[in-house]
Short mmCIF file of C-alpha atoms in Angstrom, two decimals:
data_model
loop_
_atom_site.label_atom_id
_atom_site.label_comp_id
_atom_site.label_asym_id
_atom_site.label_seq_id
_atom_site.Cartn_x
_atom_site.Cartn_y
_atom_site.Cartn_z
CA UNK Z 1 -12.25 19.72 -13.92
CA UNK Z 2 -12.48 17.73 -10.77
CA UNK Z 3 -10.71 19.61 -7.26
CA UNK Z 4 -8.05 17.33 -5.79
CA UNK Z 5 -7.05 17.75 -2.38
CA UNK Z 6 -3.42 17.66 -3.14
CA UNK Z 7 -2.65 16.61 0.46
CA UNK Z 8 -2.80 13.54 2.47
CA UNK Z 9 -4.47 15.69 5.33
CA UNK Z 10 -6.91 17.73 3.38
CA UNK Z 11 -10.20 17.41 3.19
CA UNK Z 12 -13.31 18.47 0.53
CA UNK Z 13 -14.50 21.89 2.08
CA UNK Z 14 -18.09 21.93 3.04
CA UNK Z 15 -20.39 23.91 1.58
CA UNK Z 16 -20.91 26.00 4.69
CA UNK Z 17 -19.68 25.83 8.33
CA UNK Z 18 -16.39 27.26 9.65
CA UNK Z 19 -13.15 26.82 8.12
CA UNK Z 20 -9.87 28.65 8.52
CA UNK Z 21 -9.13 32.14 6.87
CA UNK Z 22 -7.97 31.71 3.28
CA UNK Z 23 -4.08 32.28 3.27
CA UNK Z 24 -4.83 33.62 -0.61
CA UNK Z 25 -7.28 35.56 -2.33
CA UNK Z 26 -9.19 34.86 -5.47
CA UNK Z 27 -7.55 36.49 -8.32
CA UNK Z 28 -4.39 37.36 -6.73
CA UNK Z 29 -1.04 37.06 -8.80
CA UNK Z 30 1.70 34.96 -6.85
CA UNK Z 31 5.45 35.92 -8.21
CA UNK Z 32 7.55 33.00 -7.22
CA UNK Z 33 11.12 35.34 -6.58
CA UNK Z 34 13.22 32.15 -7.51
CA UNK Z 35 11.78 32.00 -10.98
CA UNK Z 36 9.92 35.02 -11.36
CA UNK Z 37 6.84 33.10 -12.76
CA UNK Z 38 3.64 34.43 -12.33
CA UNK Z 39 0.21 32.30 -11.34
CA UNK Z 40 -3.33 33.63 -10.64
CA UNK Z 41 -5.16 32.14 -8.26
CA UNK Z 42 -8.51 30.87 -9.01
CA UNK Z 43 -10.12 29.30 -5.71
CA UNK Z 44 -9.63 27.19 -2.94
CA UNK Z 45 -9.38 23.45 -3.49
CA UNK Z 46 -9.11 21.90 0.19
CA UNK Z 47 -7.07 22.50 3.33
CA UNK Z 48 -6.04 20.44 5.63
CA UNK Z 49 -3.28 20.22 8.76
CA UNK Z 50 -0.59 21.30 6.56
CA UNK Z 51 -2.50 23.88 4.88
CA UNK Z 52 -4.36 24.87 1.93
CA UNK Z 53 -4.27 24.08 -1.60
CA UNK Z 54 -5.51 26.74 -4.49
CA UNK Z 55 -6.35 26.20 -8.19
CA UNK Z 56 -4.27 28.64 -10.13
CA UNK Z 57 -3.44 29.82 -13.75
CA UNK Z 58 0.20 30.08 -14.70
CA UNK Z 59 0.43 33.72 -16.82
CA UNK Z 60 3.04 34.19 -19.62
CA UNK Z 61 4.35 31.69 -20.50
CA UNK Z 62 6.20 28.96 -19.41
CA UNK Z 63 8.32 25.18 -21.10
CA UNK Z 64 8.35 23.79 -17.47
CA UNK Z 65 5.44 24.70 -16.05
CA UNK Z 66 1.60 23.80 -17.52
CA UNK Z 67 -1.05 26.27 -17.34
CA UNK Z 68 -3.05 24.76 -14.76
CA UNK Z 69 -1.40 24.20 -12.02
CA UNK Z 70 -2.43 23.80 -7.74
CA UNK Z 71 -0.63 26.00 -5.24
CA UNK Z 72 -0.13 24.46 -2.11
CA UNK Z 73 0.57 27.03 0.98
CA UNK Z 74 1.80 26.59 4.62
CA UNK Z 75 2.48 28.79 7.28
CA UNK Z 76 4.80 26.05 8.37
CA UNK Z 77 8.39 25.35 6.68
CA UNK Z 78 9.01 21.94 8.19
CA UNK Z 79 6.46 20.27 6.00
CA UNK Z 80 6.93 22.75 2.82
CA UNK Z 81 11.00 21.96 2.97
CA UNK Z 82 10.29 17.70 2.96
CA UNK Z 83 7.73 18.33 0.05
CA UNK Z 84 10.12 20.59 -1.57
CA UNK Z 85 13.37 18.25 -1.43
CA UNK Z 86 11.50 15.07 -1.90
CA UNK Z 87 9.89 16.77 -5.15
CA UNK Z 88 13.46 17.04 -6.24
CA UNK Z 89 14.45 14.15 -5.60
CA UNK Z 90 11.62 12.32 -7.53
CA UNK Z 91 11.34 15.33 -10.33
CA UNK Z 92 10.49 13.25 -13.79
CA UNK Z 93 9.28 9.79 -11.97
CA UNK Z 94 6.13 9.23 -14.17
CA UNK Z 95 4.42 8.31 -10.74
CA UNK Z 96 5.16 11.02 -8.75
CA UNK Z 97 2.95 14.25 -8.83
CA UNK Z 98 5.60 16.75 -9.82
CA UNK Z 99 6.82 19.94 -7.77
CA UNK Z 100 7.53 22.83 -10.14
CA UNK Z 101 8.33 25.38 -8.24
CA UNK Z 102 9.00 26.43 -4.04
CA UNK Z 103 9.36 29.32 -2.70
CA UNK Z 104 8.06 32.10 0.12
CA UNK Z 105 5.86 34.55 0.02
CA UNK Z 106 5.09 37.63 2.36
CA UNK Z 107 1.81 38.57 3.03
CA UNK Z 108 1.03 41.25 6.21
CA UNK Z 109 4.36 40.35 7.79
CA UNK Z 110 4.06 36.59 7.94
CA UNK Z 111 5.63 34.10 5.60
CA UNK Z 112 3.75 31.73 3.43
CA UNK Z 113 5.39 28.41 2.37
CA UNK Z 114 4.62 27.47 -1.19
CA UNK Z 115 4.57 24.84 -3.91
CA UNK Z 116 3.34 25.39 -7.15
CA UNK Z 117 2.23 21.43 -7.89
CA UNK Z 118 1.09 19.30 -11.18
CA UNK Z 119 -2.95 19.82 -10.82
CA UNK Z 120 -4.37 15.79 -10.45
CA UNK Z 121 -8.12 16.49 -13.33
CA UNK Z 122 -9.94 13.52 -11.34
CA UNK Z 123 -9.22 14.28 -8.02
CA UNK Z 124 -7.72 12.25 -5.15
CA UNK Z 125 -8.28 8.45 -5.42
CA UNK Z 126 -11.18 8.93 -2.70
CA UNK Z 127 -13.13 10.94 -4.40
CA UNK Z 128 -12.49 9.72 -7.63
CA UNK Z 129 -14.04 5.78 -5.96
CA UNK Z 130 -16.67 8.10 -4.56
CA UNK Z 131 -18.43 9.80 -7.77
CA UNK Z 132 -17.76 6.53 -9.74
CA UNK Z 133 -18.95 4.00 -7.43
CA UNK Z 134 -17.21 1.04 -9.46
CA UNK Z 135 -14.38 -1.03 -8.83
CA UNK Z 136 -11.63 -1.32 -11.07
CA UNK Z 137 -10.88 -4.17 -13.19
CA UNK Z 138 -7.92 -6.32 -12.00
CA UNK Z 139 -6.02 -5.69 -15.05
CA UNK Z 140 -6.04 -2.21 -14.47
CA UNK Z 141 -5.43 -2.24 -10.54
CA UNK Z 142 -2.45 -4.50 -11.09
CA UNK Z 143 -1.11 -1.92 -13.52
CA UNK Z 144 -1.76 1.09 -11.23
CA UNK Z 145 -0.62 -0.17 -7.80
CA UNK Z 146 2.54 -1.45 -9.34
CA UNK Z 147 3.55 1.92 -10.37
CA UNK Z 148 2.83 3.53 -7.11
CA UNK Z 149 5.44 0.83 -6.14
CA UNK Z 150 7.92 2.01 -8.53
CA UNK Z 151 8.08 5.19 -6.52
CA UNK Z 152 7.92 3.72 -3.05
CA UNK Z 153 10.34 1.56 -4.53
CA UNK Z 154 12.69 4.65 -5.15
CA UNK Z 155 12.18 5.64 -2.06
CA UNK Z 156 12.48 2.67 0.23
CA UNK Z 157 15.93 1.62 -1.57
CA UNK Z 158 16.80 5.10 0.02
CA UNK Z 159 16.09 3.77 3.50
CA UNK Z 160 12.75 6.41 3.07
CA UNK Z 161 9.71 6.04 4.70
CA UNK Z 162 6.48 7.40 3.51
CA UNK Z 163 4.12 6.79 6.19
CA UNK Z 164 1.11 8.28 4.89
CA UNK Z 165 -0.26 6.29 1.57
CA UNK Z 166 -4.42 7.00 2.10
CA UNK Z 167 -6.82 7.64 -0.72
CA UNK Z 168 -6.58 10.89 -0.39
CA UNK Z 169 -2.97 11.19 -1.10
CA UNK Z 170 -3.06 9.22 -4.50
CA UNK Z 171 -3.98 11.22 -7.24
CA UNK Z 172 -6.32 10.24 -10.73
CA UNK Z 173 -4.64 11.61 -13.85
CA UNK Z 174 -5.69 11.07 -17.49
CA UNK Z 175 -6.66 7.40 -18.08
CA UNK Z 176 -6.87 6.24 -14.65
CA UNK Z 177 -3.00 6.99 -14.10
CA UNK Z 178 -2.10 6.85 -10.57
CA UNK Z 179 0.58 9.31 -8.80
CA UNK Z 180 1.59 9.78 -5.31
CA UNK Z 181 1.60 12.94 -4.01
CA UNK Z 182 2.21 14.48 -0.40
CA UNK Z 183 5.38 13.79 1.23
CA UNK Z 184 5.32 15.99 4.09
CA UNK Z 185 5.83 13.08 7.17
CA UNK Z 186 8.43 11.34 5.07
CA UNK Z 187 11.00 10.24 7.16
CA UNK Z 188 14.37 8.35 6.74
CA UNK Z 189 15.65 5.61 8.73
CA UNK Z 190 18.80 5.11 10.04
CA UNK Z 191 18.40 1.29 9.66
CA UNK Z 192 16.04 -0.91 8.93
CA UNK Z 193 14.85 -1.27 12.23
CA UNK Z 194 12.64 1.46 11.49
CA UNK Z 195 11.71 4.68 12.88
CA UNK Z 196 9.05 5.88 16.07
CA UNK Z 197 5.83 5.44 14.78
CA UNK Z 198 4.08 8.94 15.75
CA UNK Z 199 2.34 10.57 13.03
CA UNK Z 200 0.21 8.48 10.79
CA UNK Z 201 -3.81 8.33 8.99
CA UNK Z 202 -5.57 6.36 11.12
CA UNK Z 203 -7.67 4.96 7.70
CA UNK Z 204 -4.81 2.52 6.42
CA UNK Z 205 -2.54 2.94 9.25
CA UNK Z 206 -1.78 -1.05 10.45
CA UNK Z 207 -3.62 -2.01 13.32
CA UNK Z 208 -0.22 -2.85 15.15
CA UNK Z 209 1.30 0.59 14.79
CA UNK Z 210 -2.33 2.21 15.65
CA UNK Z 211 -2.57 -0.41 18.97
CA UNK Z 212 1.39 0.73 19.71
CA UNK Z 213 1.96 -2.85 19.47
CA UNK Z 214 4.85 -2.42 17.17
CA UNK Z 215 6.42 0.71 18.49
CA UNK Z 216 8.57 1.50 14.90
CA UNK Z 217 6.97 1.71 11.12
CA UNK Z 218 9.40 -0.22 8.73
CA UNK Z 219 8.68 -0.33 4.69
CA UNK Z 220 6.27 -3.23 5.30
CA UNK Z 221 4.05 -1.08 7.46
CA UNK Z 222 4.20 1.14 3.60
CA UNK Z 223 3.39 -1.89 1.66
CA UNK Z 224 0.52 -3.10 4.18
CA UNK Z 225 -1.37 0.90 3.19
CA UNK Z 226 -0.56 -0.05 -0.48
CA UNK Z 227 -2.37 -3.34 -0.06
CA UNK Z 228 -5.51 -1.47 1.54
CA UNK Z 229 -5.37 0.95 -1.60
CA UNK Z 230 -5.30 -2.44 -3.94
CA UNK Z 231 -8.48 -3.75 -1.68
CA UNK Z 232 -10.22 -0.43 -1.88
CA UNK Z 233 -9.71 -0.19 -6.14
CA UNK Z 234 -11.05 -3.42 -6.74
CA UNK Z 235 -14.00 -2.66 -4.17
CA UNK Z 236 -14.74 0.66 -5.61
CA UNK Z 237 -14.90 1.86 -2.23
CA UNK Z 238 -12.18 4.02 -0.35
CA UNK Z 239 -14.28 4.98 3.06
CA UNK Z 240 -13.16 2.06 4.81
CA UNK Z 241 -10.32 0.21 5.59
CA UNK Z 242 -9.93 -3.50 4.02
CA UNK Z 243 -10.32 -6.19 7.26
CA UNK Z 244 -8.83 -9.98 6.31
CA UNK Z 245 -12.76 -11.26 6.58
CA UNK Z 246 -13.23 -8.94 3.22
CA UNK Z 247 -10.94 -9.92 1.05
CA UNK Z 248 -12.97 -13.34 -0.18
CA UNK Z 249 -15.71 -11.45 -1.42
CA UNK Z 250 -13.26 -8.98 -3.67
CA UNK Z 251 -14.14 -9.30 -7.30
CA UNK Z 252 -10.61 -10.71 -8.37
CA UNK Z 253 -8.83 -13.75 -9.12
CA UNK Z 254 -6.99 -15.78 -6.08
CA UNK Z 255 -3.68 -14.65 -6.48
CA UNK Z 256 -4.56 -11.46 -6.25
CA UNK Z 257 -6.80 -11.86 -3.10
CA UNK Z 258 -3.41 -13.73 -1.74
CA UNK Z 259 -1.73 -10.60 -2.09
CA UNK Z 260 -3.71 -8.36 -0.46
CA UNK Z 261 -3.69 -10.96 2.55
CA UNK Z 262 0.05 -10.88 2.39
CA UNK Z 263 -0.39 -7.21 2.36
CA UNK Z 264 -2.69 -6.64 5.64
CA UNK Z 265 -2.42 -9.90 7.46
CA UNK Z 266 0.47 -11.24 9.98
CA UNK Z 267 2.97 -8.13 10.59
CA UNK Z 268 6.28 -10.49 10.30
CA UNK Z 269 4.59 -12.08 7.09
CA UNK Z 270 4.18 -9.01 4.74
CA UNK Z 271 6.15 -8.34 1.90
CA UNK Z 272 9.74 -6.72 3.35
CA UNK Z 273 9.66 -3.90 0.60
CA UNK Z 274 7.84 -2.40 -2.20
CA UNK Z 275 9.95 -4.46 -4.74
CA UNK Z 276 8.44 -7.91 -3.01
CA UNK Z 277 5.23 -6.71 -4.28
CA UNK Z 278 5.82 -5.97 -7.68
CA UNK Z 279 7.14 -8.59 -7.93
CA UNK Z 280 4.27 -10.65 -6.46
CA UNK Z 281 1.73 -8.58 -8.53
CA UNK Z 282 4.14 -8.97 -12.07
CA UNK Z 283 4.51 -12.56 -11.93
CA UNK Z 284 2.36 -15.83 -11.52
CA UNK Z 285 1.62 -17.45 -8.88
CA UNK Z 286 3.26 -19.84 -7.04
CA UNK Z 287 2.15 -23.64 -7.70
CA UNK Z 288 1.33 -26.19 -5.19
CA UNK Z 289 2.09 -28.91 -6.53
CA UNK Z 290 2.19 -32.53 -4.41
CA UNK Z 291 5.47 -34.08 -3.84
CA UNK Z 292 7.14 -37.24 -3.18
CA UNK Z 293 8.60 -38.80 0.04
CA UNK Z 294 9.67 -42.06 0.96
CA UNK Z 295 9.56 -41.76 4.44
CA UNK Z 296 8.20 -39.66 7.36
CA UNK Z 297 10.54 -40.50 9.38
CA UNK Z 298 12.07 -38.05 11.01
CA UNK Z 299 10.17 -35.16 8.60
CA UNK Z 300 8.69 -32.08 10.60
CA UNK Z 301 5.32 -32.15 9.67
CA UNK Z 302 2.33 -29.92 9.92
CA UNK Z 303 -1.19 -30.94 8.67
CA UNK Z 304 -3.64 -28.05 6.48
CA UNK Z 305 -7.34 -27.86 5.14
CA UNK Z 306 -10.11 -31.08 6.06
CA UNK Z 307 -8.90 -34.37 6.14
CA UNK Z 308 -10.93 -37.78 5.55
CA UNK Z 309 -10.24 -38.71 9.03
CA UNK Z 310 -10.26 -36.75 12.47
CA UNK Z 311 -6.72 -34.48 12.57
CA UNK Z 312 -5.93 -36.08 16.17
CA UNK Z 313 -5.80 -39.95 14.32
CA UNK Z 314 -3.79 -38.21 11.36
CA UNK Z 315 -1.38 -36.60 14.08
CA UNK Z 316 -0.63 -39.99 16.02
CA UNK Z 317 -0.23 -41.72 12.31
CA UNK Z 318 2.39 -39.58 11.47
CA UNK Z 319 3.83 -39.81 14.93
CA UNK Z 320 3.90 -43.80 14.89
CA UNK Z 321 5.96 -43.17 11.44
CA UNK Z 322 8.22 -41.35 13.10
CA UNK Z 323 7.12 -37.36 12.37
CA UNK Z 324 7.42 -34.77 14.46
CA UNK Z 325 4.14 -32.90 14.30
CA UNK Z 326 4.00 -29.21 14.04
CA UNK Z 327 0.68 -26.68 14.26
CA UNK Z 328 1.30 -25.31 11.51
CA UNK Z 329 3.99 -24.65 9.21
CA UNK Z 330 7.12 -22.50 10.09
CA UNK Z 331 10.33 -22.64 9.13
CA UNK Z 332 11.61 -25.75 10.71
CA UNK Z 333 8.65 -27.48 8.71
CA UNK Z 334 9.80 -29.77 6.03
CA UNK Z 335 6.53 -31.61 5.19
CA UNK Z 336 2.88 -30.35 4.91
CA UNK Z 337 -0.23 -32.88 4.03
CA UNK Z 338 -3.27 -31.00 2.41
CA UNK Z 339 -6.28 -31.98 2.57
CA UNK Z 340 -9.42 -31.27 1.20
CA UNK Z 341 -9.47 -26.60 0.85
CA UNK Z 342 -12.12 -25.51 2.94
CA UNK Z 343 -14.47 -23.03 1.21
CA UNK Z 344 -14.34 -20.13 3.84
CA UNK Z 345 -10.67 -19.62 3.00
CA UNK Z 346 -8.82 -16.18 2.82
CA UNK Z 347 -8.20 -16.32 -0.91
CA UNK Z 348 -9.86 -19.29 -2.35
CA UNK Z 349 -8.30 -22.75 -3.25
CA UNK Z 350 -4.83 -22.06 -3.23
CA UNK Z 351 -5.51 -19.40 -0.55
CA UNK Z 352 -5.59 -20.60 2.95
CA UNK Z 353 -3.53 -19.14 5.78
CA UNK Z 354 -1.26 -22.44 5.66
CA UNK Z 355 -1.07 -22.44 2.16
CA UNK Z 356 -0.17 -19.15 1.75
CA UNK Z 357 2.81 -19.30 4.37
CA UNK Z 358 4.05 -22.27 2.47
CA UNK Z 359 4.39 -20.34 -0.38
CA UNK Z 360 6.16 -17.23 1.87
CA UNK Z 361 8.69 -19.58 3.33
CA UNK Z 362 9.40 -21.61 0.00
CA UNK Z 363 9.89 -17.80 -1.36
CA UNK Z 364 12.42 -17.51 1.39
CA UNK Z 365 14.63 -20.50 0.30
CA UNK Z 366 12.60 -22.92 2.98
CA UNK Z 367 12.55 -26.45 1.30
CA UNK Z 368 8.95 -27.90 1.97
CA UNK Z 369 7.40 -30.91 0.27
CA UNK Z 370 3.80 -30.89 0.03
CA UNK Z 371 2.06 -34.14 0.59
CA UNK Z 372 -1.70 -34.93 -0.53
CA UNK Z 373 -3.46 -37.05 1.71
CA UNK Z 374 -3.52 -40.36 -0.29
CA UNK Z 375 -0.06 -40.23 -0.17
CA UNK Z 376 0.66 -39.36 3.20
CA UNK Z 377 -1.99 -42.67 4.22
CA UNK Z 378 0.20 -44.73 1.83
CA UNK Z 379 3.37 -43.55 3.88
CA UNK Z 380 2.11 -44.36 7.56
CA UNK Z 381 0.82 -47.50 6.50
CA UNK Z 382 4.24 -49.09 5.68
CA UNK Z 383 6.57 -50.70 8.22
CA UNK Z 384 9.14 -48.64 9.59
#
């Protein structure tokens, strides 16, 4: 059996060093008083800021709660009673690692916050990436990071926040299932403005909340940690964070390089919830297929990938036809001429940063017609 860390904050234990007094003692028999079952402890898994997590046996037996089981103590209650409630609150979702018990304990005059918690075999996601060294198939990581969604789902229809989806706080069951686990900085919002961004993982925290740039994290700012967790799978690597300049090189099809982009790129461009990305990840993508105008006039137009002619000639074309020209598209945009993909793009053919906002805005209800170049040459050429 593989040691899981059980918390977002914890951390393997080294094999020497310092490290903080252990809060339990191999061997010792824990009584939870509000069910009177009985657990030995066997050792210490990990600790971490909000505590430390034990392996321990359940004695006697038990319906609800499995033999094997981690026991996660705190001398802190703030943490322990979010764990505790949100463990209710998600008790039975298949993607949830599952609280079976919470309670205090006394030990020399001080009181111990516990949770007796389902025990993850493989480990934490980070470690799991670590001993393997693979990457998962796409197949599989579509399957997977979908239902982690179905749980952030639950929660962000709630108006909940979880703030703190790392490697370390996904957990491996049998046959590669994925759970969540670790809600101690949950937080809900009173709207969807969001709420003050002040405790977070610095691994697959966004680079806007990290750079106080964006001063509240909203459910996007979720879905942009579940997108470096989808990166990191299909790298077979959980160390580092996922940059936009990586995601071209991830073994996986387009579409799903498109949604990792979607995931980590532009703030106000990420899917809104964790819904949006089930969906994205459950359905094909979008096509872009060319359209059919009889006129620019009057059209808001933007131009994207390599033309047959220099942009600046293409832009006082369309201008001469009566266009008005945009950078790039947005949600006044109406028309967009593609040319030729170029080969360095995000996330392949279909993939470039244009591209992939038409698709966002068209998603939106925006009505865009794509143009190819042939036919937006054909269009300038006639008389107005």
């Amino acid at each position: 059996m593989y040691a899981t860390s059980a918390t977002t904050r914890a951390r393997t234990l080294p094999v020497s060093g310092d490290r903080a007094s252990p809060l339990l003692a191999a061997s010792q028999i824990v009584t939870s008083p509000e069910t009177q079952i009985q657990c030995r402890v066997e050792r210490l898994l990990g600790e971490g800021g909000f505590g430390q997590v034990y392996l321990a046996t359940r004695l006697g037996h038990s319906a609800l709660v499995p033999e094997i089981v981690c026991i996660k103590v705190s001398p802190r209650i703030d943490g322990w009673l979010r764990e505790a409630y949100f463990g209710q609150l998600l008790d039975g979702h298949p993607r949830a690692i599952r609280v079976f018990d919470r309670f205090p304990l006394m030990r020399g005059g001080q009181v111990l916050y516990c949770l007796t918690l389902e025990y993850a075999r493989h480990g934490d996601l980070s470690a799991f990436l670590s001993r393997s060294g693979k990457g998962w198939s796409e197949r599989l990581a579509r399957r997977e990071i979908s239902g982690l969604l179905e749980v952030l789902g639950k929660l962000h229809r709630g108006q909940t926040l979880h703030r703190d989806l790392t490697p370390l706080n996904v957990f491996v069951c049998d046959g590669r299932r994925l759970k969540l686990g670790d809600f101690g900085i949950v937080r809900q919002q009173s709207d969807r403005r969001g709420i003050t961004a002040r405790t977070m993982n610095a691994l697959t925290a966004p680079s806007e909340i990290l750079e106080r740039a964006a001063p509240k994290w909203q459910a996007r700012d979720d879905v942009y940690q579940v997108g470096q967790l989808l990166g990191m799978l299909i790298r077979g690597d959980a160390r580092t964070r996922i940059r936009t300049h990586d995601i071209r090189a991830l073994p996986c099809t387009d579409h799903l390089k498109e949604i990792v982009y979607r995931c980590i790129g532009e703030r106000r461009k990420r899917y809104e919830s964790a819904d949006e990305m089930i969906n994205a990840l459950r359905n094909p993508p979008a096509t872009l297929r060319a359209g059919v105008r009889r006129t620019l006039k009057g059209v808001h137009l933007a131009f994207t990938g390599i033309l047959s002619k220099r942009r600046s000639e293409a832009i006082r074309a369309a201008r001469r036809a009566g266009a008005i020209v945009h950078g790039g598209p947005s949600v006044g945009t109406t028309v967009v001429v593609r040319g030729r993909p170029n080969p360095l793009q995000a996330a392949g053919r279909d993939g470039g940063r244009k591209l992939m906002e038409i698709k966002r805005l068209r998603e939106k209800g925006h009505r865009i017609t794509l143009l190819n170049e042939r036919q937006f040459w054909a269009l300038v050429a006639r008389p107005r």
